[in-house]
PDB file of C-alpha atoms in Angstrom:
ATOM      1  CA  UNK A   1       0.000   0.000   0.000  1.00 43.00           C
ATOM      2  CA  UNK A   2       1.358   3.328  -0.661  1.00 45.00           C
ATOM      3  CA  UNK A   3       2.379   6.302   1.702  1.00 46.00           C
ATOM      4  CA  UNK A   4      -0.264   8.797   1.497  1.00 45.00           C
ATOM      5  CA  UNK A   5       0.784  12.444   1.615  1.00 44.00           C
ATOM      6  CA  UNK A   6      -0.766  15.137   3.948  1.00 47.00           C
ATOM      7  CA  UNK A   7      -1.179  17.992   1.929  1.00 48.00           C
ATOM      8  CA  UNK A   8      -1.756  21.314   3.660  1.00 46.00           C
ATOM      9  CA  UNK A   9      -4.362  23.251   2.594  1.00 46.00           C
ATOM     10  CA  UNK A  10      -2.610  26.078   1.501  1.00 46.00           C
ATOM     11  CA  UNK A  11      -0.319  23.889  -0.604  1.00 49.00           C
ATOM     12  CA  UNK A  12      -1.155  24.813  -4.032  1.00 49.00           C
ATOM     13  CA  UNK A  13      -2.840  27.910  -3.378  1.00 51.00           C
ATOM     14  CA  UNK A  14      -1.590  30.969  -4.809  1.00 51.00           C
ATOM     15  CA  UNK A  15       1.023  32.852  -2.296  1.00 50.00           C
ATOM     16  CA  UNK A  16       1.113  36.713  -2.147  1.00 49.00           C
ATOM     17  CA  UNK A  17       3.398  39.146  -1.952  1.00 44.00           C
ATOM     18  CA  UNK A  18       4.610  40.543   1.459  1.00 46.00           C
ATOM     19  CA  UNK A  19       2.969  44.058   1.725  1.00 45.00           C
ATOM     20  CA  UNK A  20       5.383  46.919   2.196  1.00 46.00           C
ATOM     21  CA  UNK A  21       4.537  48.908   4.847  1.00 47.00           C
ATOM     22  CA  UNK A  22       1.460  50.847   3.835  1.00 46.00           C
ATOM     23  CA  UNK A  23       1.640  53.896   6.688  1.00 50.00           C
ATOM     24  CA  UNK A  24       5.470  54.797   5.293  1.00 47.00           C
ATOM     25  CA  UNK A  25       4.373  54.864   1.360  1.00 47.00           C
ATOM     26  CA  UNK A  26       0.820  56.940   2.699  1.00 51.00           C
ATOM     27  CA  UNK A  27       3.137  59.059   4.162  1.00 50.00           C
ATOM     28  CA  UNK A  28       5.595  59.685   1.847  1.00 48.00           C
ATOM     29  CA  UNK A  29       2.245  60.331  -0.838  1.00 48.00           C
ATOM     30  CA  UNK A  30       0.832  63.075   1.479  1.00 52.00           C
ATOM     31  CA  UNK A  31       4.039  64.612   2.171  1.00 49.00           C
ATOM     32  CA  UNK A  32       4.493  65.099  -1.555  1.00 46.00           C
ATOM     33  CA  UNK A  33       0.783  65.638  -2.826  1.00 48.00           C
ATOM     34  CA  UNK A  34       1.730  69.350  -4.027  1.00 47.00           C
ATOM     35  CA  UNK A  35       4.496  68.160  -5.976  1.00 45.00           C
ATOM     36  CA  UNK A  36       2.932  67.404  -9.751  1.00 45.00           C
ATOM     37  CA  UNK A  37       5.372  65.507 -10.965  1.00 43.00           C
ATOM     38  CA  UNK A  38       5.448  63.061  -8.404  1.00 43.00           C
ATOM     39  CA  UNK A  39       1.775  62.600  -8.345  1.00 43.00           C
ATOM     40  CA  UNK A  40       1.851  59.463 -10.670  1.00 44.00           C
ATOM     41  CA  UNK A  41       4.436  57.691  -9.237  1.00 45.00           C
ATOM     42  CA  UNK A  42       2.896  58.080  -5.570  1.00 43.00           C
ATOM     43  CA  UNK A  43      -0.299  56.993  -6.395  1.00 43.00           C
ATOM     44  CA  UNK A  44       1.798  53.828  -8.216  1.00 41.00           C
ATOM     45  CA  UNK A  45       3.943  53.506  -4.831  1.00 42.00           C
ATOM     46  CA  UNK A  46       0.722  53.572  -2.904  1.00 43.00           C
ATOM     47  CA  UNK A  47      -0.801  51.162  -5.169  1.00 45.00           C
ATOM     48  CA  UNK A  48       1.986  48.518  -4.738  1.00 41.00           C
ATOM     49  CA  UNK A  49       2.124  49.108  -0.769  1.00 40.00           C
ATOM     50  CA  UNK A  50      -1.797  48.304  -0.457  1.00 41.00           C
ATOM     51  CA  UNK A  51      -0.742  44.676  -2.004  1.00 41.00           C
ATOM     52  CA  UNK A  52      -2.291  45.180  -5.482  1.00 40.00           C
ATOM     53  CA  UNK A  53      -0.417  42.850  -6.858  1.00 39.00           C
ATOM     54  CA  UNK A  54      -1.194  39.683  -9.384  1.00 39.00           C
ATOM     55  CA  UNK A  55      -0.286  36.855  -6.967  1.00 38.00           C
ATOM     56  CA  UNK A  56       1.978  34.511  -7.572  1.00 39.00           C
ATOM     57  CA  UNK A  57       2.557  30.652  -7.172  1.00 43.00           C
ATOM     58  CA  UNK A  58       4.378  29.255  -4.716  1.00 42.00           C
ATOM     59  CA  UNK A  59       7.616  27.278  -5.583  1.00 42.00           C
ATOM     60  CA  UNK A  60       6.556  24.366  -3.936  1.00 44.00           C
ATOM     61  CA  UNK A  61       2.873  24.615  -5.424  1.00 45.00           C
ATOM     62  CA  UNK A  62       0.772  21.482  -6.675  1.00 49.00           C
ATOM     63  CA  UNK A  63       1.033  21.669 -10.413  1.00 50.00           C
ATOM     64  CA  UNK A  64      -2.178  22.974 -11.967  1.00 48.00           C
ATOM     65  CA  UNK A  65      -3.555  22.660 -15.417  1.00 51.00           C
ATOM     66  CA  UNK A  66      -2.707  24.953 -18.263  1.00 48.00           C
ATOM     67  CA  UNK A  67      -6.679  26.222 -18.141  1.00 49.00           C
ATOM     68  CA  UNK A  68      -6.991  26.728 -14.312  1.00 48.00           C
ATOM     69  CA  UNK A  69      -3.392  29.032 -14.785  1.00 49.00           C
ATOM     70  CA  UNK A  70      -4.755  30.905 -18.050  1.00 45.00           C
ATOM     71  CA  UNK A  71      -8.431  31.367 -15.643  1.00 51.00           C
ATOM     72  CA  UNK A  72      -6.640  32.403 -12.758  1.00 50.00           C
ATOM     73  CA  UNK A  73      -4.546  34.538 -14.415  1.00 47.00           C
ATOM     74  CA  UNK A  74      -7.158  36.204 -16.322  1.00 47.00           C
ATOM     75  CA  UNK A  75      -9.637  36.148 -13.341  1.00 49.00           C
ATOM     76  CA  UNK A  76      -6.523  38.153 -11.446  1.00 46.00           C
ATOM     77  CA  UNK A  77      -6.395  40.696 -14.575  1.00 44.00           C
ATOM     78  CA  UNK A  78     -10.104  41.925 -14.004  1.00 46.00           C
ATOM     79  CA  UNK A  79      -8.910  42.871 -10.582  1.00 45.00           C
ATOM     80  CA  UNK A  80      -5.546  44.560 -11.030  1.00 45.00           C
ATOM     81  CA  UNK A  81      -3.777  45.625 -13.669  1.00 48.00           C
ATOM     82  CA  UNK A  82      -0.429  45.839 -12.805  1.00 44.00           C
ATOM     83  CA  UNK A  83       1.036  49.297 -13.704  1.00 45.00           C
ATOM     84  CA  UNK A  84       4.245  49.579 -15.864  1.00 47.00           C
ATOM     85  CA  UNK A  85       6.811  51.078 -13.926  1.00 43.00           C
ATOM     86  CA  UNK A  86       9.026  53.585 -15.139  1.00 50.00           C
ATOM     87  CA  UNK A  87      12.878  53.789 -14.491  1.00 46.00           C
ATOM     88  CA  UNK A  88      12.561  56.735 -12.471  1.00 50.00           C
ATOM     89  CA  UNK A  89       9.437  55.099 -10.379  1.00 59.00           C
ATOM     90  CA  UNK A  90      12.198  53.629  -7.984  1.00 80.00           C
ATOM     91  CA  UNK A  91      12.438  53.766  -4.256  1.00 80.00           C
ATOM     92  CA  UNK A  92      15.981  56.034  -5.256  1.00 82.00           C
ATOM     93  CA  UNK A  93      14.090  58.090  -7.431  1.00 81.00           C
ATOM     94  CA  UNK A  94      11.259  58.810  -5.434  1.00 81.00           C
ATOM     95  CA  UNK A  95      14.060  59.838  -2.068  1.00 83.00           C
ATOM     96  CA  UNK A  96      16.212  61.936  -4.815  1.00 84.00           C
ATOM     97  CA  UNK A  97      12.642  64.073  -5.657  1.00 82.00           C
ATOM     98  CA  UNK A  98      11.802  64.402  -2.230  1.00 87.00           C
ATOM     99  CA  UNK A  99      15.378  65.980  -1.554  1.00 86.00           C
ATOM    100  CA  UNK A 100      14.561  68.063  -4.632  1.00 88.00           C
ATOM    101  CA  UNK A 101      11.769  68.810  -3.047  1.00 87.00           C
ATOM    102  CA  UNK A 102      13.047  69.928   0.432  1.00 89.00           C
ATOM    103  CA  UNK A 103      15.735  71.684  -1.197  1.00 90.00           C
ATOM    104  CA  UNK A 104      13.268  74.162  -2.964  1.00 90.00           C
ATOM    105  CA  UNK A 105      11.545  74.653  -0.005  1.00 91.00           C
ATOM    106  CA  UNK A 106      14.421  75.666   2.114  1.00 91.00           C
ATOM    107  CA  UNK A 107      15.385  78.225  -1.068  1.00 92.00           C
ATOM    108  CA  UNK A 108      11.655  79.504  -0.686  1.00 92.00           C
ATOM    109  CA  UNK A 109      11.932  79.890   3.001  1.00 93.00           C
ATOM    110  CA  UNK A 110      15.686  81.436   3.036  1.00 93.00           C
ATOM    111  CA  UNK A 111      14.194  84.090   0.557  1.00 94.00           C
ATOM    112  CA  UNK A 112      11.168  84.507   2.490  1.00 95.00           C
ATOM    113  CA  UNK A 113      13.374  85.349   5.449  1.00 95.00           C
ATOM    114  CA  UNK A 114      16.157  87.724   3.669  1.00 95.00           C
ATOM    115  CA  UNK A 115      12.466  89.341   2.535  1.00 95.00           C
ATOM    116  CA  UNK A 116      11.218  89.761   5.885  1.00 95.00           C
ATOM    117  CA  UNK A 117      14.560  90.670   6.862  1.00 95.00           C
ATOM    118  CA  UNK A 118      14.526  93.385   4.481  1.00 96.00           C
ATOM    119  CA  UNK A 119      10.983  94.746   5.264  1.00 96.00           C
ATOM    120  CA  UNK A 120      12.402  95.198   9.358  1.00 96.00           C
ATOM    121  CA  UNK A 121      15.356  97.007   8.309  1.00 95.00           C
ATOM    122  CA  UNK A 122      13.057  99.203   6.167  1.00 95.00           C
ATOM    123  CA  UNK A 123      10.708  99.870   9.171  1.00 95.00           C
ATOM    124  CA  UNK A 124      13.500 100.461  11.260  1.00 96.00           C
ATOM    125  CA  UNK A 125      14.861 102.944   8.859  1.00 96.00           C
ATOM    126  CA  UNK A 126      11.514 104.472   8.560  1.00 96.00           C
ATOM    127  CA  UNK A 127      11.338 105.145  12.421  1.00 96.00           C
ATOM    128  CA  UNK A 128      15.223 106.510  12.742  1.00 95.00           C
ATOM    129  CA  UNK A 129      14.595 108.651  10.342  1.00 95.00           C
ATOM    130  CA  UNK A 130      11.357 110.038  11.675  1.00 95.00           C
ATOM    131  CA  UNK A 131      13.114 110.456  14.898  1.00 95.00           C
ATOM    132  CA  UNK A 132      16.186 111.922  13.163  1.00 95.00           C
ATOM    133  CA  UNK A 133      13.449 114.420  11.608  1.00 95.00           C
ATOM    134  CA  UNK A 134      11.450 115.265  14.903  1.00 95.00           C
ATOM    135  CA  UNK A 135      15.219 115.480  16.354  1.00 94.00           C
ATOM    136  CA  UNK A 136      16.261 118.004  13.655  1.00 94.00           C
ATOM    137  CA  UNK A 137      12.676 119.745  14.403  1.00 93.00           C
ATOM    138  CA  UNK A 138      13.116 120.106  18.331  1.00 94.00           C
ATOM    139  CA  UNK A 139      17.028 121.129  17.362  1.00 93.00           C
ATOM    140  CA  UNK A 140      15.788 123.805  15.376  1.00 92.00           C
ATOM    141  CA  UNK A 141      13.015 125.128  17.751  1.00 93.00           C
ATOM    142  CA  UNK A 142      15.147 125.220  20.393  1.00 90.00           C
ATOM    143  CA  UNK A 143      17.958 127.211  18.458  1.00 87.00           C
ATOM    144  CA  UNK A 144      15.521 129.767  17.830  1.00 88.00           C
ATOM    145  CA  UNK A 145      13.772 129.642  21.453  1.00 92.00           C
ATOM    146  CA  UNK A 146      17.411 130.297  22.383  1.00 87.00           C
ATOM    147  CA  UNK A 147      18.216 133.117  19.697  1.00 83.00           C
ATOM    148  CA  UNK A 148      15.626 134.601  21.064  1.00 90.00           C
ATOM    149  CA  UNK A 149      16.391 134.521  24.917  1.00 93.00           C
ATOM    150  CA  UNK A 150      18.851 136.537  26.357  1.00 93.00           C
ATOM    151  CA  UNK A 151      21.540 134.476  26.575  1.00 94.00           C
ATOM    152  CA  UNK A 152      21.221 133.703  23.124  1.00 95.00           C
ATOM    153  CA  UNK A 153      20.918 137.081  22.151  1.00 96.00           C
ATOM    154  CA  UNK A 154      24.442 137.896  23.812  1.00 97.00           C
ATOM    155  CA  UNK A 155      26.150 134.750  22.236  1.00 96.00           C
ATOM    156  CA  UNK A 156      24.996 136.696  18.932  1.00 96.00           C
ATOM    157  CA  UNK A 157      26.177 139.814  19.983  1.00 97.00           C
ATOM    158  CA  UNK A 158      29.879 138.461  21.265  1.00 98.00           C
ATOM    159  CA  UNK A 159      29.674 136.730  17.758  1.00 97.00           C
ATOM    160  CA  UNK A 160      29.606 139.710  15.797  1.00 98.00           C
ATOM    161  CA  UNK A 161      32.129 141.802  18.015  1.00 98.00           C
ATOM    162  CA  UNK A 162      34.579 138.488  16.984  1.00 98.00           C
ATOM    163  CA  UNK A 163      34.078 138.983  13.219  1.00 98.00           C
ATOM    164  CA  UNK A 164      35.339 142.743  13.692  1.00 98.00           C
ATOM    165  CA  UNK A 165      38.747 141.298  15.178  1.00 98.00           C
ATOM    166  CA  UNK A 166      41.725 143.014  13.321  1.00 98.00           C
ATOM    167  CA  UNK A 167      39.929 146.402  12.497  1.00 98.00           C
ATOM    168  CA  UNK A 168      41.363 149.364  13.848  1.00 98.00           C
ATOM    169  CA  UNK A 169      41.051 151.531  16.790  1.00 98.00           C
ATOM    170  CA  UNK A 170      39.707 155.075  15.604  1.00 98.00           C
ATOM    171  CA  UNK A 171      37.927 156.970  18.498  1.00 96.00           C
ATOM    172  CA  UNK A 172      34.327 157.922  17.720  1.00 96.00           C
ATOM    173  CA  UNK A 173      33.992 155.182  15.571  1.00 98.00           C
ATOM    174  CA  UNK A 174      31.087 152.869  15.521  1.00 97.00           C
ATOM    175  CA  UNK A 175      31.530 150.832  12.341  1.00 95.00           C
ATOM    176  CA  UNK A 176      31.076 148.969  10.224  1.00 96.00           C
ATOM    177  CA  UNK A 177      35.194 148.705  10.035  1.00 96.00           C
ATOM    178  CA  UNK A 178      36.395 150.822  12.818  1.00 98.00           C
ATOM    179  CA  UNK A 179      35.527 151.436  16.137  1.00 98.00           C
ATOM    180  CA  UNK A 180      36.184 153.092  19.635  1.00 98.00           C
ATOM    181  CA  UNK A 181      35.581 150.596  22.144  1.00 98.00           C
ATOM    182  CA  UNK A 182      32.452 151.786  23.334  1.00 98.00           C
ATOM    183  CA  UNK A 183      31.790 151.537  19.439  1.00 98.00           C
ATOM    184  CA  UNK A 184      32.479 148.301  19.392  1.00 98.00           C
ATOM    185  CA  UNK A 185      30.250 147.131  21.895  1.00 98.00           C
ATOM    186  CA  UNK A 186      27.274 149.001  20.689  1.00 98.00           C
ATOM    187  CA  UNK A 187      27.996 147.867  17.554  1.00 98.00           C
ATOM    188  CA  UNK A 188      27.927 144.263  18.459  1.00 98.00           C
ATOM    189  CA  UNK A 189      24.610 144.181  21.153  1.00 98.00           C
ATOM    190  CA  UNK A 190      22.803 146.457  18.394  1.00 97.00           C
ATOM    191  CA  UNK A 191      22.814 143.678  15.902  1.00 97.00           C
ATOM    192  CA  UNK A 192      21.673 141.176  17.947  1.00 95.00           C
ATOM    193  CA  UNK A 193      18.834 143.140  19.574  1.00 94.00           C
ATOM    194  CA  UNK A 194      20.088 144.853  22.788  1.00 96.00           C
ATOM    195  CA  UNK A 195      20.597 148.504  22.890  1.00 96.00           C
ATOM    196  CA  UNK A 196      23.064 150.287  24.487  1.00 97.00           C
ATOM    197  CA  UNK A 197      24.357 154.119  25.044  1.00 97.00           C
ATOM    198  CA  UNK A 198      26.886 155.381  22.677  1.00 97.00           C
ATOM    199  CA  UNK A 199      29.660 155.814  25.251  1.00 98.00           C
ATOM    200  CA  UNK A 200      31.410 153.807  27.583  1.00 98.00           C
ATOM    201  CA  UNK A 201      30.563 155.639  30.886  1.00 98.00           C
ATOM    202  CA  UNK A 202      26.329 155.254  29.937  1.00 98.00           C
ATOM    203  CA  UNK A 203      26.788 151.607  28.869  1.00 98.00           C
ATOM    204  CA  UNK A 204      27.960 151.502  32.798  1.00 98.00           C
ATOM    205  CA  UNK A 205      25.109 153.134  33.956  1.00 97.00           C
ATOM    206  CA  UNK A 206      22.588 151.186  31.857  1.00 97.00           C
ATOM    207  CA  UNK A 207      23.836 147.998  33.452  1.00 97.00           C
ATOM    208  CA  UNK A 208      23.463 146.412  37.178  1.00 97.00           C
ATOM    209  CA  UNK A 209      27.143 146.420  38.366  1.00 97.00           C
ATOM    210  CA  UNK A 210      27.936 142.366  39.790  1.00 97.00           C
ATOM    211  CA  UNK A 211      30.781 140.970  41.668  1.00 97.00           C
ATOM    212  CA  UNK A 212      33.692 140.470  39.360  1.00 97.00           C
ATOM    213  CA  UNK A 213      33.721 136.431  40.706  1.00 96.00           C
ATOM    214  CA  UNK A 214      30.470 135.953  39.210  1.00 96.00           C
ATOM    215  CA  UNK A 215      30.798 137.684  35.876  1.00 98.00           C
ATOM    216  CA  UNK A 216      29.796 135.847  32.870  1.00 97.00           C
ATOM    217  CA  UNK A 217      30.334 135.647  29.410  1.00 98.00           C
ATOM    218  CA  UNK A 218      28.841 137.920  27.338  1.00 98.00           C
ATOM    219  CA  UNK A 219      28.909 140.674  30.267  1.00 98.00           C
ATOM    220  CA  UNK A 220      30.858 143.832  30.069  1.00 98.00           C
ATOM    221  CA  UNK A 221      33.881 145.255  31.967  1.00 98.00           C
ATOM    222  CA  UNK A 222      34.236 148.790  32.670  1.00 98.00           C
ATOM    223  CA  UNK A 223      37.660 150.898  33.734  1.00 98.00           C
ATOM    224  CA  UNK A 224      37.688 153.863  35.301  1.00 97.00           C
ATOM    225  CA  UNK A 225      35.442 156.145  37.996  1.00 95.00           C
ATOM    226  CA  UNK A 226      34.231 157.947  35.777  1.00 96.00           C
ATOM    227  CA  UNK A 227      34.329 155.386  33.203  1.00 98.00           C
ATOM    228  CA  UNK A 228      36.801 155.667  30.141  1.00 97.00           C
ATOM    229  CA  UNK A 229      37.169 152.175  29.284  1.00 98.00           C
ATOM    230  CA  UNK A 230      34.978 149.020  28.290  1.00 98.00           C
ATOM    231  CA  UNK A 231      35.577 145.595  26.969  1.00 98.00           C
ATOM    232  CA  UNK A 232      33.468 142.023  26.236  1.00 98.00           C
ATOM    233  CA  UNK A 233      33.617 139.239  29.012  1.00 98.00           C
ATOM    234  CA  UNK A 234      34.670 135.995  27.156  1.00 98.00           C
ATOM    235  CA  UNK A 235      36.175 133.230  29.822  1.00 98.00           C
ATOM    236  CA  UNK A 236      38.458 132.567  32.445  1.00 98.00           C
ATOM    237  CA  UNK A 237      41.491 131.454  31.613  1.00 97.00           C
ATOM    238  CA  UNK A 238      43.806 129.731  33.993  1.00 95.00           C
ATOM    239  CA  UNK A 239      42.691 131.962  36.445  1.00 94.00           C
ATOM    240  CA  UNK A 240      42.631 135.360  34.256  1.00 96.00           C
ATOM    241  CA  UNK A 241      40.107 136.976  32.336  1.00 98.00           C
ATOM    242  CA  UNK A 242      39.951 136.950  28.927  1.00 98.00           C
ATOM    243  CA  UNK A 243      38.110 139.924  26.934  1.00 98.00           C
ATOM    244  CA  UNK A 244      37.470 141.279  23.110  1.00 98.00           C
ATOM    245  CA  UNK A 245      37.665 145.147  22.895  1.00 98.00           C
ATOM    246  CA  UNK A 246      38.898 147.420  20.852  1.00 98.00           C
ATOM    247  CA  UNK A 247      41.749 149.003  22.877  1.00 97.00           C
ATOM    248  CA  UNK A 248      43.274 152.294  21.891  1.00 95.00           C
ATOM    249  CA  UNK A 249      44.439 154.335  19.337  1.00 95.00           C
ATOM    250  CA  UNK A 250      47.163 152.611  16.677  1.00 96.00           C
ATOM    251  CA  UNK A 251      45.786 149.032  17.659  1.00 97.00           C
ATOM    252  CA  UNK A 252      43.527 146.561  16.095  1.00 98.00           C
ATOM    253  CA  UNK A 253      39.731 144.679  17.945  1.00 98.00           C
ATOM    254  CA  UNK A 254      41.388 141.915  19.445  1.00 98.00           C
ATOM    255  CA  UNK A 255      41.284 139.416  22.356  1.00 98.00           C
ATOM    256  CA  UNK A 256      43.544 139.462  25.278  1.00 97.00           C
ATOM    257  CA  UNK A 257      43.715 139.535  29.069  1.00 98.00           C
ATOM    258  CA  UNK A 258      41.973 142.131  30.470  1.00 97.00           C
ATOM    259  CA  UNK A 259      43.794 144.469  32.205  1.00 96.00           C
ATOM    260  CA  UNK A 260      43.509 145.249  36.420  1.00 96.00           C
ATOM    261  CA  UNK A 261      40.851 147.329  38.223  1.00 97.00           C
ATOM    262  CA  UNK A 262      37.819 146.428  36.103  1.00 98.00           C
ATOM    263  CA  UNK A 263      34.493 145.939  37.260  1.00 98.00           C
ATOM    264  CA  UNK A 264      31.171 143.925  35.886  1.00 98.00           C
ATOM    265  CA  UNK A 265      28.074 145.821  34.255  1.00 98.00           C
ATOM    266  CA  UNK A 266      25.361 142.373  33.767  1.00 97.00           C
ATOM    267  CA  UNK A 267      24.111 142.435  30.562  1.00 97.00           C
ATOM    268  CA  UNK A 268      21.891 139.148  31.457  1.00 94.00           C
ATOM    269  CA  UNK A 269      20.171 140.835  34.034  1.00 90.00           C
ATOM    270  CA  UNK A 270      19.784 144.084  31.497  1.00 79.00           C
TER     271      UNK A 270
END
């Protein structure tokens, strides 16, 4: 009697494919979706991971007839057709697009950056230079405010008296290119808005008298009881004081220490 043989039951039947993982080539289809030419071969690599597949025989398959293989076959075509695959529908291909793909969008987003970049400095540049302008606005108000204050009217006034530096002395002269000293002086205060008496001993007068220690610039020094003399207050200078006037006959409007025994007329309390 022969040896029967146990056949399983799946001997014979038809083994599939193994499924590639179907969550990795979903993934790699959605991640890509917006790229067009990659469309096709997603939807082709999402077709192969669902298992869509004609199946196969086993190697160690029963034999079957020549009808049942032509009727399974065909029976297997009216469910899938297997897709032809292009060269460039490979696993390589499909990594080397995606790089593409990430390389174009890191191009898009380093532009988008240097733009947004650009548009802060702009904005930035905007508000310095608004604030340079409002700056330059306050600057100028103030400059005026201050030309017309007192103190700014004397910085005017001590101004002018230094253009006329190297003119000469003439007595009774009140410019435009000579002057006396009390000349001078009127000269000077005149064209920036403060009047003062022709001579030397009324200027005096005209003026509250201060302690010589707190004399300041732009005030004037007087010689003499009754007064002969007058100069411009400029600065201390290592301990001295420094004055423009026009000093005597045969001499120029200059600047030089002043000489002893003067005494302060305020022209910021004028």
């Amino acid at each position: 009697m022969s040896k029967s043989v146990s056949n399983p039951a799946h001997r014979g039947a038809p083994r599939p494919f193994r499924s590639p993982n179907v969550s990795i080539a979903r993934s790699i289809a959605g991640s890509l979706s917006g790229h067009g030419k990659l469309i096709g071969r997603i939807t082709l690599a999402s077709g192969i991971a669902a298992g869509a597949l004609v199946a196969v025989p086993a190697a160690n398959a029963a034999p079957v007839s020549h009808e049942a293989s032509l009727e399974s076959t065909t029976e297997s075509a009216k469910v899938v057709e297997a897709p032809t695959l292009e060269a460039s529908a490979t696993p390589t291909a499909m990594l080397t697009d995606i790089k593409q793909l990430e390389r174009a969008v890191e191009v898009q987003e380093r532009k988008a950056e240097a733009a947004r970049k650009a548009a802060e400095a702009k904005r930035k540049a905007a508000i310095a230079a608004k604030k340079a302008a409002e700056a330059k606005k306050k600057a100028e108000a103030e400059a005026k405010a201050f030309a017309a204050s007192q103190e700014g009217k004397i910085e005017r006034a001590i101004s002018v008296a230094s253009e006329q530096i190297g003119d000469p002395y003439v007595w009774g002269a009140t410019g435009p290119s000579s002057f006396d000293c009390s000349g001078l002086t009127q000269y000077a205060f005149s064209a920036a808005g403060i009047e003062l008496p022709r001579v030397s001993r009324d200027q005096a007068a005209a003026l509250p008298t201060v302690p010589n220690d707190q004399i300041q610039r732009g005030d004037l020094m007087f010689w003499g009881s009754p007064v002969y003399h007058v100069g411009i207050f400029l600065r201390w200078e290592n301990g001295q004081a420094i004055m423009l006037h026009a000093p005597k006959p045969g001499s120029a409007v200059r600047e030089e220490a002043a000489w002893d025994g003067w005494f302060a007329g305020s022209t910021h309390q004028a």
